[in-house]
Tab-separated table of C-alpha atoms and ligand atoms in Angstrom:
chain	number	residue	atom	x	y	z
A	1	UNK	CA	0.000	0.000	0.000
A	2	UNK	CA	1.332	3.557	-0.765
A	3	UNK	CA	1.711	5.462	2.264
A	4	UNK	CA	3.225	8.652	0.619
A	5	UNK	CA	1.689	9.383	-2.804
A	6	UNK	CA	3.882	12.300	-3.232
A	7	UNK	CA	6.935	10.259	-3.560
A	8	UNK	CA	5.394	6.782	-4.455
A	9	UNK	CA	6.262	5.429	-1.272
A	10	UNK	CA	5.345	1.941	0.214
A	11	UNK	CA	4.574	0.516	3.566
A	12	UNK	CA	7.213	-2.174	2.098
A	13	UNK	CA	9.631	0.375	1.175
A	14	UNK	CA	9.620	2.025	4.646
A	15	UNK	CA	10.089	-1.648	6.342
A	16	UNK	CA	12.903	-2.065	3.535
A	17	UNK	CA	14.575	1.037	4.587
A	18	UNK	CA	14.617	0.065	8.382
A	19	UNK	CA	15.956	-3.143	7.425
A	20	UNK	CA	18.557	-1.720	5.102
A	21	UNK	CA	20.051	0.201	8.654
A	22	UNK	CA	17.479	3.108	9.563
A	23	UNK	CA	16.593	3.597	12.858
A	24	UNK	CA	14.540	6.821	12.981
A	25	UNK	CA	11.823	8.227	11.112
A	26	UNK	CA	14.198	10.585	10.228
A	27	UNK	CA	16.433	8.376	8.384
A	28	UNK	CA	13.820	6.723	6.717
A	29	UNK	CA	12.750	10.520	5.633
A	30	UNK	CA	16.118	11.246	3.868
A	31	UNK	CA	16.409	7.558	2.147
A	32	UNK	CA	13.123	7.486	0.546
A	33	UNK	CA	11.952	11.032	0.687
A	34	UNK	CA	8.451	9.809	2.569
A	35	UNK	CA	7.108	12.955	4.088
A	36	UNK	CA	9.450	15.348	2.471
A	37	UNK	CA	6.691	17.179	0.146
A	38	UNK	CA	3.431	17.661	1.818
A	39	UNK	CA	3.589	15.871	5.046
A	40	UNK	CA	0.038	14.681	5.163
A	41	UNK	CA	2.380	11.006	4.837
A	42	UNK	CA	4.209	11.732	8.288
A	43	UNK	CA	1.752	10.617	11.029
A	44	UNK	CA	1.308	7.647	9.043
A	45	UNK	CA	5.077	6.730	8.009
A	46	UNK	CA	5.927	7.406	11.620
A	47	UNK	CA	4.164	4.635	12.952
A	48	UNK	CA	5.557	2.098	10.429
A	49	UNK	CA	9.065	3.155	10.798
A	50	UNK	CA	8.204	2.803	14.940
A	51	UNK	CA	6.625	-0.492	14.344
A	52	UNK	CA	9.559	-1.236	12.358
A	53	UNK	CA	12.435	-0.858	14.378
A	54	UNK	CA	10.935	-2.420	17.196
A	55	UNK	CA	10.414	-5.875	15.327
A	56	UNK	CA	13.723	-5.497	14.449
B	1	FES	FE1	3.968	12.002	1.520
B	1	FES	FE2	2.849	14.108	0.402
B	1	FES	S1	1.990	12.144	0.683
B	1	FES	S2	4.793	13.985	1.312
């Protein structure tokens, strides 16, 4: 599912990311550009990224 339509982002790519070595929304912000345009994404990517990290 697209989370950020802005920047064609997925739920998957925002798991991918964390697995790939992010470990803050921020990172995950600056390696797929989720969030960066409008921001209606963030609230949303936030939570995945959390979820994320902690099953890591
Ligand atoms: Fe993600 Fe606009 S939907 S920045």
């Amino acid at each position: 599912m697209y989370v950020c339509l802005c920047k064609g982002v997925s739920d998957r790519k925002i798991r991918e990311s964390v697995e790939g070595g992010a470990r803050s929304w921020r990172e995950v912000q600056q390696e797929t550009g989720c969030g960066t345009q409008c921001g209606k994404c963030a609230c949303v990517g936030k939570t995945i990224t959390r979820e994320a990290v902690k099953t890591e």
